[in-house]
Amino acid sequence: MSGAFRTMAWQGDALLLLDQRVLPGVESMRRCTDPSSVADAIRTMVVRGAPAIGVSAAFGLVLAVRCAWKKGRPWRRAFDEAATELAGTRPTAVNLFWAIDRMRREAAALPDDPAAAFSRLEESAVALFEEDVAANRAMGAHGAKLLPAHGSVLTHCNAGALATAGYGTALGVIRSAVASGKRIHVYVDETRPFLQGARLTAWELMKDGIPCTLITDTMAASLFAAGKIAAAVVGADRVAANGDVANKIGTYGVAVLCRAHKVPFYVAAPVSTIDRKLPTGKRIPIEERDPSEVTHVMGKRMAPDGVHVYNPAFDVTPARLVSAIVTEKGVLKPPLANALQKLFR
Ligand code: MRU
C-alpha cells in the first residue's frame, strides 16, 4: 500500500481491480460483479502477482455466493463451479490455490442459508486481504535489515503493492528500508515480455519518490560487473519444500549473476507462497503464455509473422543460489530445506 493507489477494493457487491494492463498511462478500475469476471481479470492480467491473484480469487468466490443468493439458487454448487473456474486461470502461483482451498474449508462449515454463507465468506475474504497487507509489512520490517545503509539494489518483475493486497513483498522490503532511513536506489529490470518492471515497478517506485533507474534485462550483467549492485530482491510465485523458487522469467538469470559477483540474492514471499507438497522446484507447473507477448510490444509486431516462439512466464531458481527467503515470520537462511521445515513445525 503505497497510499497513492489501490490495487483492489471490495465494495460489498463488487470487486474493483486496478487494470494493470494499461498502466502506467491510464489508471482505471475494472468492476467485477460475478466470479467469471474475476477469473477473466486474472487470466488476462488485469490483476497479477501471486498474492493479488489469491486475494482476488477469494473475493470471486464471495461473488459466486452472492450471485446464487440473488438468483435464488443453492450457493454451494455455484461456489464449487466458481472455485474450479478460478483455479483454472493461472497455474504457477500457489497463492491462488492456497486462497481457494482456505475459502473451501471455511465454506464446508457454513449453513445452507445463503445470506449467512455470504456474510461469513465475505469476512473470510476481507481477513485474507488484511492478512496479506500485514504479512507484507512484517516482511518489510524483517527484510529491511538485510539491505545496505546506502547502495543500489536490483529488482525483477513487479513484487509491489500492485502484486499484493498492498505494500508489496520485494518492494515492501525496499519501502521499509527506505522508511528506516536507508539510502536505497533501485535498478528496475524492464522484465520482457510483459514489462512488469518498466510499466509497474517503475511507476510504483516513482509514486513513492524512491530513487530508481529503469534498465532493459540485458543491461543487468554489466551493472553487476561494474560493482554497482549491492543486492537483488525479488518476489516469488511458488517456493518448494527445498527452497527452490519459481518467479518471473529472468529471475534465475539474476540469481546466477548474483552468485557470479558475490552479491546476495534475496526472495521476499509470504508463507502462503510456500508449497510444502512439492519436494523440489522441478514439479512446479510453469505457465506458457501467448506467443504474441514475445512477437509484439504494446500491440506492435516486432518479429516475422509465423516465427516459432517460446514464452514461459516463470523460471525456477535453485535453492543453492538463494541467500535468504524473507517471510512474515522471519528471515530463512540456508540450508533452506531445514529452515522451511522448522517454519512449519
Ligand atoms: O505474471 P505475473 O506478473 O503475475 O508474475 C508476477 C511475479 O512473478 C511476481 O514476482 C510474483 O508473483 C511475486 S508478487 C509479490
Coordinates of C-alpha atoms and ligand atoms in Angstrom, one line a residue:
M1 CA 0.0 0.0 0.0
S2 CA 2.0 3.0 -1.1
G3 CA -1.0 5.1 -0.2
A4 CA -1.0 6.6 -3.7
F5 CA -3.3 4.0 -5.3
R6 CA -5.3 0.9 -4.6
T7 CA -4.7 -2.4 -6.4
M8 CA -8.1 -3.7 -5.4
A9 CA -11.1 -2.6 -3.4
W10 CA -14.1 -4.7 -2.1
Q11 CA -17.5 -2.9 -2.3
G12 CA -19.8 -5.5 -0.9
D13 CA -21.4 -6.3 -4.2
A14 CA -18.3 -5.9 -6.5
L15 CA -14.6 -6.3 -6.6
L16 CA -12.8 -3.3 -8.1
L17 CA -9.4 -4.1 -9.7
L18 CA -6.9 -1.6 -11.0
D19 CA -6.4 -2.6 -14.6
Q20 CA -2.7 -3.3 -14.7
R21 CA -2.6 -3.9 -18.4
V22 CA -3.0 -0.2 -19.2
L23 CA -0.6 1.2 -16.6
P24 CA 1.3 3.5 -16.4
G25 CA -0.7 5.5 -19.0
V26 CA -4.2 5.0 -17.7
E27 CA -5.5 4.4 -14.1
S28 CA -8.8 2.7 -14.4
M29 CA -10.7 0.3 -12.2
R30 CA -12.4 -2.8 -13.6
R31 CA -15.6 -3.6 -11.7
C32 CA -16.2 -7.4 -11.3
T33 CA -19.7 -8.4 -10.1
D34 CA -19.5 -12.2 -10.7
P35 CA -16.8 -14.9 -10.4
S36 CA -16.3 -15.3 -14.2
S37 CA -15.4 -11.6 -14.5
V38 CA -12.8 -12.1 -11.7
A39 CA -11.5 -15.2 -13.4
D40 CA -11.2 -13.3 -16.7
A41 CA -9.4 -10.4 -14.9
I42 CA -6.8 -12.9 -13.5
R43 CA -6.4 -14.8 -16.9
T44 CA -5.9 -11.6 -18.9
M45 CA -3.6 -9.9 -16.3
V46 CA -5.9 -7.1 -15.2
V47 CA -4.7 -8.3 -11.8
R48 CA -1.5 -10.2 -11.5
G49 CA 1.2 -11.1 -8.9
A50 CA 0.9 -14.2 -6.7
P51 CA -0.8 -12.7 -3.6
A52 CA -3.0 -10.4 -5.5
I53 CA -4.5 -13.2 -7.6
G54 CA -5.1 -15.3 -4.5
V55 CA -7.0 -12.5 -2.7
S56 CA -8.9 -11.6 -5.9
A57 CA -10.0 -15.3 -6.3
A58 CA -11.2 -15.3 -2.7
F59 CA -13.5 -12.3 -3.5
G60 CA -14.5 -14.1 -6.7
L61 CA -15.9 -16.9 -4.5
V62 CA -17.8 -14.4 -2.4
L63 CA -19.3 -13.0 -5.6
A64 CA -20.3 -16.6 -6.6
V65 CA -22.3 -17.0 -3.4
R66 CA -23.8 -13.5 -3.8
C67 CA -25.0 -14.2 -7.4
A68 CA -26.5 -17.5 -6.4
W69 CA -28.3 -15.9 -3.5
K70 CA -29.7 -13.1 -5.6
K71 CA -31.0 -15.6 -8.2
G72 CA -32.5 -17.9 -5.5
R73 CA -30.1 -20.8 -6.4
P74 CA -28.3 -23.0 -3.9
W75 CA -24.9 -21.4 -3.2
R76 CA -22.7 -24.5 -2.7
R77 CA -22.9 -25.5 -6.3
A78 CA -22.2 -22.0 -7.5
F79 CA -19.2 -21.8 -5.1
D80 CA -17.8 -25.1 -6.4
E81 CA -18.2 -24.2 -10.0
A82 CA -16.5 -20.8 -9.4
A83 CA -13.7 -22.5 -7.5
T84 CA -13.0 -24.7 -10.5
E85 CA -13.1 -21.8 -12.9
L86 CA -10.8 -19.6 -10.8
A87 CA -8.3 -22.4 -10.2
G88 CA -8.0 -22.9 -14.0
T89 CA -6.9 -19.3 -14.7
R90 CA -3.1 -19.4 -14.0
P91 CA -1.1 -22.5 -12.9
T92 CA 2.1 -21.3 -11.3
A93 CA 1.4 -19.0 -8.3
V94 CA 0.4 -21.3 -5.5
N95 CA -1.3 -18.4 -3.6
L96 CA -4.3 -18.9 -6.0
F97 CA -4.8 -22.5 -4.9
W98 CA -4.0 -21.7 -1.3
A99 CA -6.7 -19.0 -1.2
I100 CA -9.3 -21.2 -2.9
D101 CA -8.5 -24.1 -0.5
R102 CA -8.8 -21.8 2.5
M103 CA -12.2 -20.5 1.3
R104 CA -13.3 -24.1 0.6
R105 CA -12.5 -25.1 4.1
E106 CA -14.5 -22.1 5.5
A107 CA -17.4 -22.9 3.2
A108 CA -17.6 -26.5 4.3
A109 CA -18.6 -25.5 7.8
L110 CA -21.3 -23.0 6.7
P111 CA -25.1 -23.3 6.8
D112 CA -27.2 -23.6 3.7
D113 CA -28.7 -20.2 4.3
P114 CA -27.2 -18.0 1.5
A115 CA -27.3 -14.7 3.4
A116 CA -25.4 -16.2 6.3
A117 CA -22.9 -18.0 4.0
F118 CA -22.3 -14.8 2.1
S119 CA -21.5 -12.7 5.1
R120 CA -19.2 -15.4 6.6
L121 CA -17.3 -15.8 3.4
E122 CA -17.1 -12.1 2.9
E123 CA -15.5 -11.8 6.3
S124 CA -13.0 -14.5 5.4
A125 CA -12.0 -12.8 2.1
V126 CA -11.6 -9.5 3.9
A127 CA -9.5 -11.2 6.5
L128 CA -7.3 -12.7 3.8
F129 CA -6.8 -9.2 2.2
E130 CA -5.9 -7.7 5.6
E131 CA -3.5 -10.6 6.5
D132 CA -1.7 -10.1 3.2
V133 CA -1.1 -6.5 3.9
A134 CA 0.1 -7.3 7.4
A135 CA 2.4 -10.1 6.1
N136 CA 3.9 -7.6 3.7
R137 CA 4.5 -5.1 6.4
A138 CA 6.1 -7.7 8.6
M139 CA 8.3 -9.0 5.7
G140 CA 9.3 -5.4 5.1
A141 CA 10.5 -5.0 8.7
H142 CA 12.4 -8.3 8.6
G143 CA 13.9 -7.7 5.2
A144 CA 14.9 -4.1 5.5
K145 CA 17.7 -5.1 7.9
L146 CA 19.3 -7.2 5.1
L147 CA 19.7 -4.2 2.8
P148 CA 22.8 -1.9 2.9
A149 CA 22.6 1.5 4.6
H150 CA 23.5 3.1 1.3
G151 CA 23.5 1.5 -2.2
S152 CA 21.7 0.1 -5.2
V153 CA 19.5 -3.0 -5.3
L154 CA 18.2 -4.7 -8.3
T155 CA 14.6 -6.0 -8.6
H156 CA 12.9 -8.0 -11.3
C157 CA 9.2 -8.0 -12.4
N158 CA 6.8 -6.3 -10.0
A159 CA 6.5 -7.6 -6.5
G160 CA 5.0 -4.5 -5.1
A161 CA 1.7 -3.1 -3.9
L162 CA 0.3 -3.9 -7.4
A163 CA 1.1 -7.6 -7.0
T164 CA -0.4 -7.9 -3.5
A165 CA -3.3 -6.6 -1.4
G166 CA -1.0 -3.7 -0.6
Y167 CA 2.6 -2.6 0.2
G168 CA 4.3 -5.5 -1.6
T169 CA 6.8 -8.2 -0.9
A170 CA 10.1 -7.3 -2.6
L171 CA 9.1 -3.7 -2.9
G172 CA 7.8 -3.9 0.7
V173 CA 11.3 -4.7 1.8
I174 CA 12.7 -1.8 -0.2
R175 CA 9.9 0.5 1.1
S176 CA 10.7 -0.4 4.7
A177 CA 14.4 0.0 4.2
V178 CA 13.8 3.5 2.8
A179 CA 11.4 4.3 5.6
S180 CA 14.0 3.2 8.2
G181 CA 16.4 5.8 6.8
K182 CA 18.5 3.7 4.4
R183 CA 19.5 5.4 1.2
I184 CA 18.5 2.9 -1.4
H185 CA 18.4 3.3 -5.1
V186 CA 16.6 0.6 -7.2
Y187 CA 17.6 -0.7 -10.6
V188 CA 14.4 -1.9 -12.2
D189 CA 14.7 -4.7 -14.8
E190 CA 12.1 -3.9 -17.5
T191 CA 11.1 -7.6 -17.4
R192 CA 10.3 -8.6 -21.0
P193 CA 8.0 -9.7 -22.4
F194 CA 5.1 -8.3 -20.3
L195 CA 7.2 -5.4 -19.0
Q196 CA 6.0 -5.6 -15.4
G197 CA 9.2 -3.8 -14.3
A198 CA 9.0 -0.9 -16.8
R199 CA 5.3 -0.4 -16.6
L200 CA 4.5 -1.2 -13.0
T201 CA 7.6 -1.3 -10.7
A202 CA 9.0 2.0 -12.0
W203 CA 5.5 3.5 -11.7
E204 CA 5.1 2.4 -8.1
L205 CA 8.6 3.5 -7.0
M206 CA 8.2 6.9 -8.7
K207 CA 4.9 7.4 -7.0
D208 CA 6.6 6.8 -3.6
G209 CA 9.6 9.0 -4.5
I210 CA 12.0 6.1 -4.2
P211 CA 15.0 6.8 -6.5
C212 CA 15.1 4.2 -9.4
T213 CA 16.6 3.6 -12.7
L214 CA 15.0 1.5 -15.4
I215 CA 17.2 -0.8 -17.4
T216 CA 16.5 -3.5 -20.0
D217 CA 17.0 -7.0 -18.8
T218 CA 20.2 -7.3 -20.9
M219 CA 21.9 -4.5 -19.1
A220 CA 21.9 -6.0 -15.6
A221 CA 25.1 -8.1 -16.1
S222 CA 27.2 -5.0 -17.0
L223 CA 26.0 -3.3 -13.8
F224 CA 27.0 -6.3 -11.7
A225 CA 30.4 -6.3 -13.5
A226 CA 30.8 -2.6 -12.6
G227 CA 30.1 -3.4 -8.9
K228 CA 27.0 -1.3 -8.9
I229 CA 24.6 -3.8 -7.4
A230 CA 24.7 -4.4 -3.6
A231 CA 21.8 -6.9 -3.5
A232 CA 18.9 -8.3 -5.6
V233 CA 15.4 -8.6 -4.1
V234 CA 12.6 -10.4 -5.9
G235 CA 9.2 -11.9 -5.1
A236 CA 8.1 -15.5 -5.7
D237 CA 5.1 -17.4 -7.2
R238 CA 5.9 -20.7 -5.5
V239 CA 8.6 -21.9 -3.1
A240 CA 9.2 -25.7 -3.0
A241 CA 10.0 -27.5 0.3
N242 CA 13.7 -27.5 -0.5
G243 CA 13.8 -23.7 -1.1
D244 CA 13.7 -23.7 -5.0
V245 CA 11.9 -20.6 -6.1
A246 CA 9.6 -20.0 -9.1
N247 CA 9.3 -16.4 -10.1
K248 CA 9.0 -14.3 -13.2
I249 CA 11.1 -15.5 -16.2
G250 CA 14.5 -14.0 -15.9
T251 CA 14.8 -14.3 -12.2
Y252 CA 17.1 -17.3 -12.5
G253 CA 19.5 -15.2 -14.6
V254 CA 19.5 -12.5 -11.9
A255 CA 20.3 -15.2 -9.3
V256 CA 23.2 -16.5 -11.4
L257 CA 24.6 -13.0 -11.8
C258 CA 24.4 -12.5 -8.0
R259 CA 26.4 -15.7 -7.4
A260 CA 29.0 -14.9 -10.0
H261 CA 29.5 -11.4 -8.5
K262 CA 29.2 -12.5 -4.8
V263 CA 26.1 -10.3 -4.3
P264 CA 23.2 -11.6 -2.0
F265 CA 20.1 -12.7 -3.8
Y266 CA 17.0 -12.3 -1.5
V267 CA 13.5 -13.6 -2.1
A268 CA 10.6 -12.0 -0.2
A269 CA 7.5 -14.2 -0.1
P270 CA 4.7 -14.8 2.4
V271 CA 4.1 -18.2 3.9
S272 CA 1.1 -18.6 1.5
T273 CA 3.6 -18.9 -1.3
I274 CA 5.4 -21.9 0.1
D275 CA 4.2 -25.2 -1.4
R276 CA 5.3 -27.9 1.1
K277 CA 3.8 -30.6 -1.0
L278 CA 6.4 -30.1 -3.7
P279 CA 9.8 -31.5 -2.6
T280 CA 11.7 -29.5 -5.3
G281 CA 11.0 -26.9 -7.9
K282 CA 11.2 -29.5 -10.7
R283 CA 7.4 -30.1 -10.5
I284 CA 6.3 -26.5 -10.3
P285 CA 4.0 -26.0 -13.3
I286 CA 5.3 -23.3 -15.5
E287 CA 2.7 -21.3 -17.3
E288 CA 3.4 -20.7 -21.1
R289 CA 1.7 -17.6 -22.4
D290 CA 0.6 -16.4 -25.8
P291 CA 3.4 -16.0 -28.4
S292 CA 2.1 -12.5 -29.2
E293 CA 3.6 -11.3 -25.9
V294 CA 7.0 -12.0 -27.5
T295 CA 6.3 -11.1 -31.1
H296 CA 4.6 -7.8 -30.2
V297 CA 5.5 -4.9 -28.0
M298 CA 2.5 -2.8 -26.9
G299 CA 0.4 -4.2 -29.8
K300 CA 3.1 -3.6 -32.4
R301 CA 4.6 -6.6 -34.3
M302 CA 8.4 -6.9 -33.8
A303 CA 9.0 -10.3 -35.2
P304 CA 8.2 -12.1 -38.5
D305 CA 4.7 -13.5 -38.8
G306 CA 4.8 -17.2 -38.2
V307 CA 8.1 -17.4 -36.3
H308 CA 8.2 -20.1 -33.7
V309 CA 8.0 -18.7 -30.2
Y310 CA 8.8 -20.0 -26.7
N311 CA 7.1 -17.9 -23.9
P312 CA 7.4 -19.4 -20.4
A313 CA 6.1 -16.9 -17.9
F314 CA 8.3 -18.1 -15.0
D315 CA 11.6 -19.9 -14.2
V316 CA 12.9 -21.8 -11.2
T317 CA 15.9 -20.6 -9.2
P318 CA 17.6 -23.4 -7.3
A319 CA 17.8 -23.0 -3.6
R320 CA 21.6 -23.1 -3.6
L321 CA 21.5 -19.6 -5.3
V322 CA 19.1 -18.1 -2.7
S323 CA 20.9 -16.1 0.1
A324 CA 17.7 -15.8 2.2
I325 CA 13.9 -16.0 2.0
V326 CA 12.2 -13.2 3.8
T327 CA 8.8 -14.3 5.2
E328 CA 6.4 -12.6 7.6
K329 CA 7.6 -15.0 10.3
G330 CA 11.2 -14.0 9.9
V331 CA 14.2 -14.5 7.6
L332 CA 15.1 -18.0 6.5
K333 CA 18.7 -18.7 5.8
P334 CA 20.4 -21.7 4.1
P335 CA 20.1 -24.6 4.4
L336 CA 16.6 -23.5 3.2
A337 CA 15.1 -27.1 3.3
N338 CA 15.8 -27.2 7.1
A339 CA 14.7 -23.6 7.7
L340 CA 11.4 -24.3 5.8
Q341 CA 10.8 -27.5 7.7
K342 CA 11.4 -25.6 11.0
L343 CA 9.0 -22.9 10.0
F344 CA 6.1 -25.3 9.7
R345 CA 6.9 -27.4 12.7
Ligands
MRU1 O1 3.0 -13.0 -14.4 P1 2.9 -12.1 -13.2 O2 3.0 -10.7 -13.4 O3 1.7 -12.5 -12.3 O4 4.2 -12.5 -12.3 C1 4.4 -11.9 -11.1 C2 5.7 -12.3 -10.5 O5 6.4 -13.1 -11.0 C3 6.0 -11.8 -9.1 O6 7.3 -11.6 -8.9 C4 5.5 -12.7 -8.0 O7 4.1 -13.0 -8.3 C5 5.6 -12.2 -6.7 S1 4.5 -10.9 -6.4 C6 4.5 -10.4 -4.8

